mmCIF file of C-alpha atoms in Angstrom:
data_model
loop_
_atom_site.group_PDB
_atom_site.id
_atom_site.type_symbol
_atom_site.label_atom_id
_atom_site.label_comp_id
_atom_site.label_asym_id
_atom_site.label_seq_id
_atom_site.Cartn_x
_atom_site.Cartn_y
_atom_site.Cartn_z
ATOM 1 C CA UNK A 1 -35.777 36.453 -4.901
ATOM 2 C CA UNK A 2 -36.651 34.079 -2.547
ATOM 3 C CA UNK A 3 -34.848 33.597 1.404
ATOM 4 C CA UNK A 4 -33.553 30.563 0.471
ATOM 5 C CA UNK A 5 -31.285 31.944 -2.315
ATOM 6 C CA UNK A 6 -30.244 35.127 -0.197
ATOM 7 C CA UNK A 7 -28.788 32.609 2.494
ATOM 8 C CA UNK A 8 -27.717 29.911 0.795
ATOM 9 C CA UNK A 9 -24.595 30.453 -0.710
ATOM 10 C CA UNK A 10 -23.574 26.985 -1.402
ATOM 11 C CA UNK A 11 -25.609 24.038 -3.437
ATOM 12 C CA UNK A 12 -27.305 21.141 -1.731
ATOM 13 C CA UNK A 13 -24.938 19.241 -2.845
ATOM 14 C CA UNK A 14 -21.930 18.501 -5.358
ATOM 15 C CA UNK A 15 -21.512 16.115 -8.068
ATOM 16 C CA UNK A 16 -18.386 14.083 -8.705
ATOM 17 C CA UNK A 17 -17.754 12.759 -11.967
ATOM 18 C CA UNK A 18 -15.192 10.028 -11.629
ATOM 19 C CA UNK A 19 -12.055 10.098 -13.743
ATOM 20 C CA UNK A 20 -12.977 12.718 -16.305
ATOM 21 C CA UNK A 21 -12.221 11.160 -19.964
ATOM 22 C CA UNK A 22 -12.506 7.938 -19.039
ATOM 23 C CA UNK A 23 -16.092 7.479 -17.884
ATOM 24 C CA UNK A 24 -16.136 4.838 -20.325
ATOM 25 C CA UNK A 25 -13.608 2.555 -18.733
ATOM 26 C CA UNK A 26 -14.996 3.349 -15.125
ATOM 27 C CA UNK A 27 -16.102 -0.316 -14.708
ATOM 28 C CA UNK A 28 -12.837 -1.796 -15.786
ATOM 29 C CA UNK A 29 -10.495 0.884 -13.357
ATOM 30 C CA UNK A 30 -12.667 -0.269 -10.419
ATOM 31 C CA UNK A 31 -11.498 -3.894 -10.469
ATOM 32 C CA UNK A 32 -7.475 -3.351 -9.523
ATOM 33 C CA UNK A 33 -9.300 -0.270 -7.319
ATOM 34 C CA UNK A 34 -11.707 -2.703 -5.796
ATOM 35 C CA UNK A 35 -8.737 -5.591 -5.434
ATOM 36 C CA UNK A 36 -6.633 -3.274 -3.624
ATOM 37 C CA UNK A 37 -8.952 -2.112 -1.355
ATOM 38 C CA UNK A 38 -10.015 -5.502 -0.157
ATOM 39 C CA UNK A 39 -6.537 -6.274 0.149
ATOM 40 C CA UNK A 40 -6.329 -3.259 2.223
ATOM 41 C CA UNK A 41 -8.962 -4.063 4.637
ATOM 42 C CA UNK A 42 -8.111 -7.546 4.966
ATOM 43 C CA UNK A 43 -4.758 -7.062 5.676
ATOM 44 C CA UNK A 44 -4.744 -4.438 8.255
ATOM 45 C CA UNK A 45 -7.499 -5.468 10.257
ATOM 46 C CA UNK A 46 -4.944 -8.759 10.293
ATOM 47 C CA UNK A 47 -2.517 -6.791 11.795
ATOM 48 C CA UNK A 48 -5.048 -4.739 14.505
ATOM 49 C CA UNK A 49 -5.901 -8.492 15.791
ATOM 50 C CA UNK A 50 -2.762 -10.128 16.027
ATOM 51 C CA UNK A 51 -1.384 -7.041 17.882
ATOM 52 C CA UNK A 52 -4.333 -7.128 20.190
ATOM 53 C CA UNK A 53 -4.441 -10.803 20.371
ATOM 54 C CA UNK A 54 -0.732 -11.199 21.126
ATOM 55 C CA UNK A 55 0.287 -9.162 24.544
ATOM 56 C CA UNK A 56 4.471 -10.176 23.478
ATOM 57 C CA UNK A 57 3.236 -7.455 20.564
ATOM 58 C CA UNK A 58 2.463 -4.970 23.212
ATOM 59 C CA UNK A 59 5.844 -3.526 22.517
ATOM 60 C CA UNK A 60 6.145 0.246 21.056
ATOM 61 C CA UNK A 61 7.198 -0.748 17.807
ATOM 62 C CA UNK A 62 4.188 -2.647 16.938
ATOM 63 C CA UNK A 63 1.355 -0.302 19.173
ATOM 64 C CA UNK A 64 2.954 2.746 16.321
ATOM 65 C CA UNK A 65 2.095 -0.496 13.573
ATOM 66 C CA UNK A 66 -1.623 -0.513 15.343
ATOM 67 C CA UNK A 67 -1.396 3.317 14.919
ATOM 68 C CA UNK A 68 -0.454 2.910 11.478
ATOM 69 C CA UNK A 69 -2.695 0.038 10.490
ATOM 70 C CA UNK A 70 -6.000 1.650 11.859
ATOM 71 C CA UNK A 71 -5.282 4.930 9.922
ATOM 72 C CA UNK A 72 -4.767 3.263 7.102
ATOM 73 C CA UNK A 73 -8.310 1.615 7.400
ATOM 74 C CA UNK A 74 -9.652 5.132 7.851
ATOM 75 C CA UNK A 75 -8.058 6.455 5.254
ATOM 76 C CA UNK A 76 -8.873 4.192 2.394
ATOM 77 C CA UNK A 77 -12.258 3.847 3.485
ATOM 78 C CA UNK A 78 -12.937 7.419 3.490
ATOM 79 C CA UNK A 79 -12.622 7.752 0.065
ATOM 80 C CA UNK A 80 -12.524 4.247 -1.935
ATOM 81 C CA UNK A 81 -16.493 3.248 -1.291
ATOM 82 C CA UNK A 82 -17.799 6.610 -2.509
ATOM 83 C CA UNK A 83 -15.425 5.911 -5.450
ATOM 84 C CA UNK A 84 -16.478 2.580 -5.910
ATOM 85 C CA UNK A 85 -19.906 3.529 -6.095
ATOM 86 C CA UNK A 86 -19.583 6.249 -9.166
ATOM 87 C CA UNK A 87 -17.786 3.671 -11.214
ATOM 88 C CA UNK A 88 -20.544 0.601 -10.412
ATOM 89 C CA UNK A 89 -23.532 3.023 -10.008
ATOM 90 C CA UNK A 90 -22.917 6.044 -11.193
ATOM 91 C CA UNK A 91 -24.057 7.512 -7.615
ATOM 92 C CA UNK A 92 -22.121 10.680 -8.472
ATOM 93 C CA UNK A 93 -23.885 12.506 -6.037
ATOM 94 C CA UNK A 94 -22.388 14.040 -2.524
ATOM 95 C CA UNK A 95 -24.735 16.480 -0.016
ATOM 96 C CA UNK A 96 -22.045 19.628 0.754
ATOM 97 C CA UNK A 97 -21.722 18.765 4.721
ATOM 98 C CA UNK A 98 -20.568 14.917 3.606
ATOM 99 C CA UNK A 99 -17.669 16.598 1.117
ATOM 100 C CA UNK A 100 -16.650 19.146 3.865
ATOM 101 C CA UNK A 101 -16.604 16.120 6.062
ATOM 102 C CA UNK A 102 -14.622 13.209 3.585
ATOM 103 C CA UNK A 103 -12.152 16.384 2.935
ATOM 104 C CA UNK A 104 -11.599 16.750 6.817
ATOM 105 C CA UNK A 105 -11.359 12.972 7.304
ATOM 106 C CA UNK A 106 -9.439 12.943 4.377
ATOM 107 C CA UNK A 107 -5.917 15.724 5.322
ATOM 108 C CA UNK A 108 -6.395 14.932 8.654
ATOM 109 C CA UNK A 109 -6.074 11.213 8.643
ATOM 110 C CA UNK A 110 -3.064 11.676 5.674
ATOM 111 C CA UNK A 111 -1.133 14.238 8.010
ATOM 112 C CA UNK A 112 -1.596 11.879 10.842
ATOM 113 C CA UNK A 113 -0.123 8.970 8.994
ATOM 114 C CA UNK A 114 2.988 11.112 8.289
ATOM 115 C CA UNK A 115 3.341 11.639 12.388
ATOM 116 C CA UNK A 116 3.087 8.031 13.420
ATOM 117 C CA UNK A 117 5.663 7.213 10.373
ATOM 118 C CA UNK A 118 8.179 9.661 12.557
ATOM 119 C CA UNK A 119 7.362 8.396 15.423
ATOM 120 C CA UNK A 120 8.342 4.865 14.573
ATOM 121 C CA UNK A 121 11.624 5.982 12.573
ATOM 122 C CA UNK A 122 11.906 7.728 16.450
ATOM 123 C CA UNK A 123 11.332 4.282 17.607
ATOM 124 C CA UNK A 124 14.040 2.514 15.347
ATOM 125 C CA UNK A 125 16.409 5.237 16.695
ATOM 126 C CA UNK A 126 15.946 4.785 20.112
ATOM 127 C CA UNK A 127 16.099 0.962 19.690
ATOM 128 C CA UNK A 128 19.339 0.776 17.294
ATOM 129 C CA UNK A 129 21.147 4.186 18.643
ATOM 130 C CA UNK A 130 20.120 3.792 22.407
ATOM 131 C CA UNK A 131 19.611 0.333 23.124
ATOM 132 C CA UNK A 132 20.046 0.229 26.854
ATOM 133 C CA UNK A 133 17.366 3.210 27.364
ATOM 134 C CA UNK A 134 14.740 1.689 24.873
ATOM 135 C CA UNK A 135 11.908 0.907 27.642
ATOM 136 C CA UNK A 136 12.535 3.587 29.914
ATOM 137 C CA UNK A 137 12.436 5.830 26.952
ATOM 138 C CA UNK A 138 9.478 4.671 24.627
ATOM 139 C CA UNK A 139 7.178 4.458 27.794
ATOM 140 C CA UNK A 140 2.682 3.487 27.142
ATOM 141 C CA UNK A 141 2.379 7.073 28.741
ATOM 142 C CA UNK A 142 4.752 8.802 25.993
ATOM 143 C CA UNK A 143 3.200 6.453 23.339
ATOM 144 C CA UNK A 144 0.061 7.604 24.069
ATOM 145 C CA UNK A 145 0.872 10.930 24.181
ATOM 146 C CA UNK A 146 2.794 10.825 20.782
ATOM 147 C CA UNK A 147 -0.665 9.098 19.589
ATOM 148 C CA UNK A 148 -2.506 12.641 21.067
ATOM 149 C CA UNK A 149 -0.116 14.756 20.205
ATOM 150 C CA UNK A 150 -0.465 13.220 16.368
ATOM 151 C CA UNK A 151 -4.077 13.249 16.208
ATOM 152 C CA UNK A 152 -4.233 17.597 17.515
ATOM 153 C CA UNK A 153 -1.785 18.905 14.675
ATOM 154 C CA UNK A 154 -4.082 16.980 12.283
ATOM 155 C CA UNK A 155 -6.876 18.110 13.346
ATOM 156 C CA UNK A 156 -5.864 21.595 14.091
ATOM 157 C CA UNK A 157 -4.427 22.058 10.667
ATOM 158 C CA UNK A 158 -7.299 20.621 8.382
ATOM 159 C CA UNK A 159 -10.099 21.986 10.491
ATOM 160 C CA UNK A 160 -9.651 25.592 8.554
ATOM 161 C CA UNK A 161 -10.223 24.873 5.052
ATOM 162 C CA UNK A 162 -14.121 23.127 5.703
ATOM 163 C CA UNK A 163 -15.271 25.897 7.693
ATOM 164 C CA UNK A 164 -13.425 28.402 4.923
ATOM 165 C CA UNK A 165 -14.945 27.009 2.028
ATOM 166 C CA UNK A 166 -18.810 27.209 4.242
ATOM 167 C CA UNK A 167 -18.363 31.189 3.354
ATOM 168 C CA UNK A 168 -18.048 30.978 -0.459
ATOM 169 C CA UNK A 169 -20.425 31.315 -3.399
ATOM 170 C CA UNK A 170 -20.334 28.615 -5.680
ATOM 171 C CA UNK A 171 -21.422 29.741 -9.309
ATOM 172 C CA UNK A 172 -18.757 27.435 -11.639
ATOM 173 C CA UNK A 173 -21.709 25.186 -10.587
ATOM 174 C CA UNK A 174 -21.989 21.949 -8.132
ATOM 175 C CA UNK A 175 -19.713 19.540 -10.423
ATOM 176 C CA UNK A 176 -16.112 18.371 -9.316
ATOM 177 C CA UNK A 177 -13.726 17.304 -11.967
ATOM 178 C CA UNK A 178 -12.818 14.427 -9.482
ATOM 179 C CA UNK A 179 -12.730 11.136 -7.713
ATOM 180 C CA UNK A 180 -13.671 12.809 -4.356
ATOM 181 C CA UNK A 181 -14.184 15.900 -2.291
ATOM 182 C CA UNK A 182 -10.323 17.240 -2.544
ATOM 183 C CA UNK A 183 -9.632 20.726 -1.161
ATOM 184 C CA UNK A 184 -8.953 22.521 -4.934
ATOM 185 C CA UNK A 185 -11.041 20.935 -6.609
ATOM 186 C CA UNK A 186 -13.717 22.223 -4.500
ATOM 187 C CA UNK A 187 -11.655 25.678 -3.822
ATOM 188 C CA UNK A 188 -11.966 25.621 -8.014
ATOM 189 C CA UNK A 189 -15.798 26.041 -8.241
ATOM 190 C CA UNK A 190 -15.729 29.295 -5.743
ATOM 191 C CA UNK A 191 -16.523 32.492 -6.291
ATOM 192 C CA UNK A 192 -14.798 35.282 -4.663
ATOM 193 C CA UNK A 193 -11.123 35.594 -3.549
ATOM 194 C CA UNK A 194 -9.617 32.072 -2.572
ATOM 195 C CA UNK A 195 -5.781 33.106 -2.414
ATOM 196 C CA UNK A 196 -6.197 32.109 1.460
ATOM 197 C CA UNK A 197 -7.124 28.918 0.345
ATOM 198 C CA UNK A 198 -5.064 27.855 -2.153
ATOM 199 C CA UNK A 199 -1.813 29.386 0.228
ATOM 200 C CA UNK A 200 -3.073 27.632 3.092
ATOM 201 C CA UNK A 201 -3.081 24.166 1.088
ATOM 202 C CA UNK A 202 0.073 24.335 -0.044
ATOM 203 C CA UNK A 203 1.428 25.772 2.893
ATOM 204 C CA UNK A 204 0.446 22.831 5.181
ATOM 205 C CA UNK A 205 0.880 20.087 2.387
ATOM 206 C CA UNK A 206 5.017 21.939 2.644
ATOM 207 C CA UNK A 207 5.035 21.795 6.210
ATOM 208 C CA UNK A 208 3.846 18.033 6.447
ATOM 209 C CA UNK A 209 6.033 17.021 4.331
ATOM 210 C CA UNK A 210 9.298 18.696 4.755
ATOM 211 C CA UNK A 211 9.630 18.721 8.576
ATOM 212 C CA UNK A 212 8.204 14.958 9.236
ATOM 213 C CA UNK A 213 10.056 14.245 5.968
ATOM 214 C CA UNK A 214 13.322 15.572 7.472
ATOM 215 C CA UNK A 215 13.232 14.171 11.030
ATOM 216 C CA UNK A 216 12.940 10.495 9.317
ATOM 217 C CA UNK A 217 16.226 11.486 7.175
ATOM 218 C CA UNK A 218 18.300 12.898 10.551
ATOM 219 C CA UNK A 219 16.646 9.665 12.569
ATOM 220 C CA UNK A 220 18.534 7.399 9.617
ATOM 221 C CA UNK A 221 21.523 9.167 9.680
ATOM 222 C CA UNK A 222 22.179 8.718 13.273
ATOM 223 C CA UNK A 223 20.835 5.145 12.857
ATOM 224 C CA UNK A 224 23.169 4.594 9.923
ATOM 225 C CA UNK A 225 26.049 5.846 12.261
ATOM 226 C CA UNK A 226 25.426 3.793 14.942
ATOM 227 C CA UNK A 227 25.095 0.838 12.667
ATOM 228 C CA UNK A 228 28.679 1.566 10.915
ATOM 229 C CA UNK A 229 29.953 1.396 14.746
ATOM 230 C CA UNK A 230 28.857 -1.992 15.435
ATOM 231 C CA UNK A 231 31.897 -4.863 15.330
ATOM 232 C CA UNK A 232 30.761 -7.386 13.061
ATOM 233 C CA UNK A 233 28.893 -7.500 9.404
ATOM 234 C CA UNK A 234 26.283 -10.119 11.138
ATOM 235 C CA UNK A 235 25.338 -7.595 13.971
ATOM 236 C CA UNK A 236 24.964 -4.640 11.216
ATOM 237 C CA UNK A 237 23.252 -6.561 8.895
ATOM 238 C CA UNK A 238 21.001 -7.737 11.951
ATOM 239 C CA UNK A 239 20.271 -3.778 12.933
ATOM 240 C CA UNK A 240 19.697 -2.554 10.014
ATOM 241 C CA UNK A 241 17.181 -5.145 9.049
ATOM 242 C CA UNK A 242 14.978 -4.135 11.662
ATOM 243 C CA UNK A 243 14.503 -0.744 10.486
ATOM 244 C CA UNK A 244 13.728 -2.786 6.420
ATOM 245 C CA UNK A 245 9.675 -2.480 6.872
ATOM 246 C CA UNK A 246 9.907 0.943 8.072
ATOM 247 C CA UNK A 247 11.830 1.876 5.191
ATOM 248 C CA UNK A 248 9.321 0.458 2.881
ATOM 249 C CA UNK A 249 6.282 2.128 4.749
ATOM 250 C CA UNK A 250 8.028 5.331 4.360
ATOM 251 C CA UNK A 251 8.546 4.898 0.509
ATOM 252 C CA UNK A 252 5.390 3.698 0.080
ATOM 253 C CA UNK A 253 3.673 6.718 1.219
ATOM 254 C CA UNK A 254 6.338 9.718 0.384
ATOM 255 C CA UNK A 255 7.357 8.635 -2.564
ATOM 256 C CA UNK A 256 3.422 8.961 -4.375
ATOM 257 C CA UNK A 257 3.710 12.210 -3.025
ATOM 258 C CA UNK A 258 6.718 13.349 -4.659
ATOM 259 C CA UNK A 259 5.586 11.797 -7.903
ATOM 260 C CA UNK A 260 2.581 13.323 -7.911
ATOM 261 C CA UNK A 261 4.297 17.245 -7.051
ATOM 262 C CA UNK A 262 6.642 16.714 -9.706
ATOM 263 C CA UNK A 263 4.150 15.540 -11.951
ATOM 264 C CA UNK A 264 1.778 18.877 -11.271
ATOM 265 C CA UNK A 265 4.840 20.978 -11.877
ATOM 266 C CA UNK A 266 6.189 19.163 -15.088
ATOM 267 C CA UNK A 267 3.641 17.979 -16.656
ATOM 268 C CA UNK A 268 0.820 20.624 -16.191
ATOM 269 C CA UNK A 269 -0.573 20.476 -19.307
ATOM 270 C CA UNK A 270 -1.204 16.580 -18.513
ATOM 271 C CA UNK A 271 -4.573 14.964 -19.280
ATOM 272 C CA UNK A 272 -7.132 15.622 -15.759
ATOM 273 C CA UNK A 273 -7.168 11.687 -15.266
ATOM 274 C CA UNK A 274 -3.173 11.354 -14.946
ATOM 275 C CA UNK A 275 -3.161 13.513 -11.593
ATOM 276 C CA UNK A 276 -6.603 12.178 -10.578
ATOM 277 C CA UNK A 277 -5.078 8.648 -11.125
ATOM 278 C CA UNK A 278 -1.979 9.600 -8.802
ATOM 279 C CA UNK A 279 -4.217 11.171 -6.319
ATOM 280 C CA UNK A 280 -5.903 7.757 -5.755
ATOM 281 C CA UNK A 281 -3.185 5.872 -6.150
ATOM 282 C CA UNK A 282 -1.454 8.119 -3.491
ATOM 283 C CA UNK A 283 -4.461 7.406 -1.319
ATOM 284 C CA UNK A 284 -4.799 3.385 -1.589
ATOM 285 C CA UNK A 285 -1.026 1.774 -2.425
ATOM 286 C CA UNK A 286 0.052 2.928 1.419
ATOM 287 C CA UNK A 287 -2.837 0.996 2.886
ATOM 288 C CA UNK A 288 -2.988 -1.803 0.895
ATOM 289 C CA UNK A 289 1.004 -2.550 0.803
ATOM 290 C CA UNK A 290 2.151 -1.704 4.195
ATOM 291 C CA UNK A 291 0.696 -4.927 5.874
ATOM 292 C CA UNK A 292 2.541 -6.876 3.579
ATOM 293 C CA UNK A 293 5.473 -5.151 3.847
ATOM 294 C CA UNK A 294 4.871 -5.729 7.917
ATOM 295 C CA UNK A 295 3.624 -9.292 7.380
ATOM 296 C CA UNK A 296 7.004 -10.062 4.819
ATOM 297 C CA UNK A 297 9.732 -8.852 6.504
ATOM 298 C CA UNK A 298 8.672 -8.876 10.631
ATOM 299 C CA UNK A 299 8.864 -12.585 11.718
ATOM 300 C CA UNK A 300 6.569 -12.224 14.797
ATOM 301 C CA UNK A 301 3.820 -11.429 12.228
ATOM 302 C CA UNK A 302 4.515 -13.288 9.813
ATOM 303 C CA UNK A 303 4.979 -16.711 12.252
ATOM 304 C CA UNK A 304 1.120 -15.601 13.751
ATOM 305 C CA UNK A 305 -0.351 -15.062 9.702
ATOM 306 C CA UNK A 306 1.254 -18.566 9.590
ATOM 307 C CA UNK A 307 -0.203 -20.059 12.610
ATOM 308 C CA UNK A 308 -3.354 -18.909 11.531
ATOM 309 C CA UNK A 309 -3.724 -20.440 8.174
ATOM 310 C CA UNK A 310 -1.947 -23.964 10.246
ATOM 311 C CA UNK A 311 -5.250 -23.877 12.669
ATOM 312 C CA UNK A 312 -7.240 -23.847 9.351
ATOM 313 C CA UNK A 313 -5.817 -26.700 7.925
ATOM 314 C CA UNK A 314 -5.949 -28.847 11.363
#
C-alpha cells in the first residue's frame, strides 16, 4: 500500500449530484433557480448603493439593511453558481477543501443573517419603545460592534465541523446526495463515529434559532405594548408600520426553516428531492425577496429606485 493511501483519509474530491430523481428535469428547475438569483443580485446590490450613495440613509436602521443586504449576496452566491452549473453542465464535481470551505461560508453567513435580523428588531425597539434615546443609544461605534460581535459567534460556531470532518475516513464513497456541500450530507459518507457531529449540528442549528428567534418575539411584545399606549389609531398605525418590512424579512427567513424541521420530522419517509428542494429554497427566497420587501414598503427606497428609473427616462 502506497503513502498516499496511508495518509489520505479523505478523496480528492466529492461529487454532487443535483436533485436526486430528478436529474431529468435539472434544466427546467434551473430557470425559476436562475430567475431568482438574478433577482437576488440585482436587487441587493440596489440597496448596498443607494445606502452608500445616500448619506440621509446613514441612519442605523438602514446600515443593519446594508448588513443584511451584503449577506444576503454572500449567501446566495455561495451556493446558487455551483448549483447552476450541475444543472447546465453537469460540472458535478467539488475538490474536498472547496466543500469544507462553501459549508463554512455557508452556516456562518446563515447564523449571521439571524444576528443582524435581531439586531434590527433591537433597532425597531429602541426607535418605537424609546424614542427620545434612539441616537444616543444605536451609536456607529455600537453598530459596528453589533456588526463584530455578529460576524465572531458565526464564525466561532461553524469553524468546528470543517476541521472535524478533515479527520474522517470516507468509504460510502465521494458522492453527495445533494445540491451542495451541507454538513450531513457530507457527515453521511464518514466512516467512524460521527455522534459529535451530528449533536453538534443540531445543537447549534437549536441555539440559532431559538434564542435569536426569541429575542425578536420579546422585542415585539414590548413594541406591541408601547404601540397599544400611543393616543390615536393614526399614530399606531404609523408605528407599527415601520416595523412592516422587518416583519416580512423575519418570515421570510424563519419561516423556511420551520417548514423544512417539520417537514424532516413528519414526513421522513419523503422523496430526497422534497428536503433538498426546501434546503434551496431556504437558501435563495430570503435573498431574493427581502429587497423587495425593503424597496415596497420603505419610502426612502422606494422614492431613490424611482428616481433612478426617472433619470433613465430623461
Amino acid at each position: 500500500m502506497s503513502t498516499s493511501n496511508i495518509t489520505s483519509t479523505h478523496p480528492a474530491a466529492f461529487l454532487l449530484i443535483g436533485i436526486p430523481g430528478l436529474e431529468h428535469l435539472h434544466i427546467w428547475i434551473s430557470i425559476p433557480f436562475c430567475f431568482a438569483y438574478t433577482l437576488a443580485l440585482l436587487g441587493n446590490c440596489t440597496l448596498l448603493f443607494i445606502i452608500r450613495a445616500d448619506t440621509a440613509l446613514h441612519e442605523p436602521m438602514y446600515l443593519f439593511l446594508a448588513m443584511l443586504a451584503a449577506i444576503d449576496l454572500v449567501l446566495s452566491s455561495t451556493t446558487l453558481p455551483k448549483i447552476l452549473a450541475i444543472f447546465w453542465f453537469r460540472d458535478q464535481e467539488i475538490n474536498f477543501y472547496a466543500c469544507l470551505v462553501q459549508m463554512f461560508f455557508l452556516h456562518s453567513f446563515s447564523i449571521m443573517e439571524s444576528a443582524v435580523l435581531l439586531a434590527m428588531a433591537f433597532d425597531r425597539y429602541v426607535a418605537i419603545c424609546k424614542p427620545l434615546h434612539y441616537t444616543t443609544v444605536l451609536t456607529g461605534p455600537l453598530i459596528t460592534k453589533i456588526g463584530m460581535a455578529a460576524v465572531a459567534r458565526a464564525v466561532t460556531l461553524t469553524t468546528p465541523p470543517p476541521f472535524l470532518l478533515r479527520r474522517f475516513h470516507y468509504c460510502r464513497g465521494p458522492v453527495i446526495a445533494h445540491c451542495y456541500c451541507e454538513h450531513m450530507a457530507v457527515v453521511r459518507l464518514a466512516c467512524g463515529d460521527t455522534r459529535f457531529n451530528n449533536i453538534y449540528g443540531i445543537a447549534v442549528a437549536v441555539f440559532i434559532v431559538v434564542l435569536d428567534l426569541l429575542f425578536v418575539i420579546l422585542s415585539y411584545i414590548f413594541i406591541l405594548q408601547a404601540v397599544l399606549q400611543l393616543a390615536s389609531q393614526e399614530a399606531r398605525y404609523k408605528a407599527f408600520g415601520t416595523c412592516m418590512s422587518h416583519i416580512g424579512a423575519i418570515l421570510a427567513f424563519y419561516t423556511p426553516v420551520v417548514i423544512s424541521s417539520i417537514m424532516h420530522r413528519v414526513a421522513r419517509r419523503a422523496a430526497p428531492h422534497v428536503h433538498i428542494l426546501l434546503a434551496i429554497f431556504y437558501l435563495l427566497f430570503p435573498p431574493m425577496i427581502n429587497p423587495i420587501i425593503y424597496g415596497v414598503k420603505t419610502k426612502q427606497i422606494r422614492d431613490h429606485v424611482l428616481g433612478l428609473f426617472q433619470r433613465k427616462d430623461v
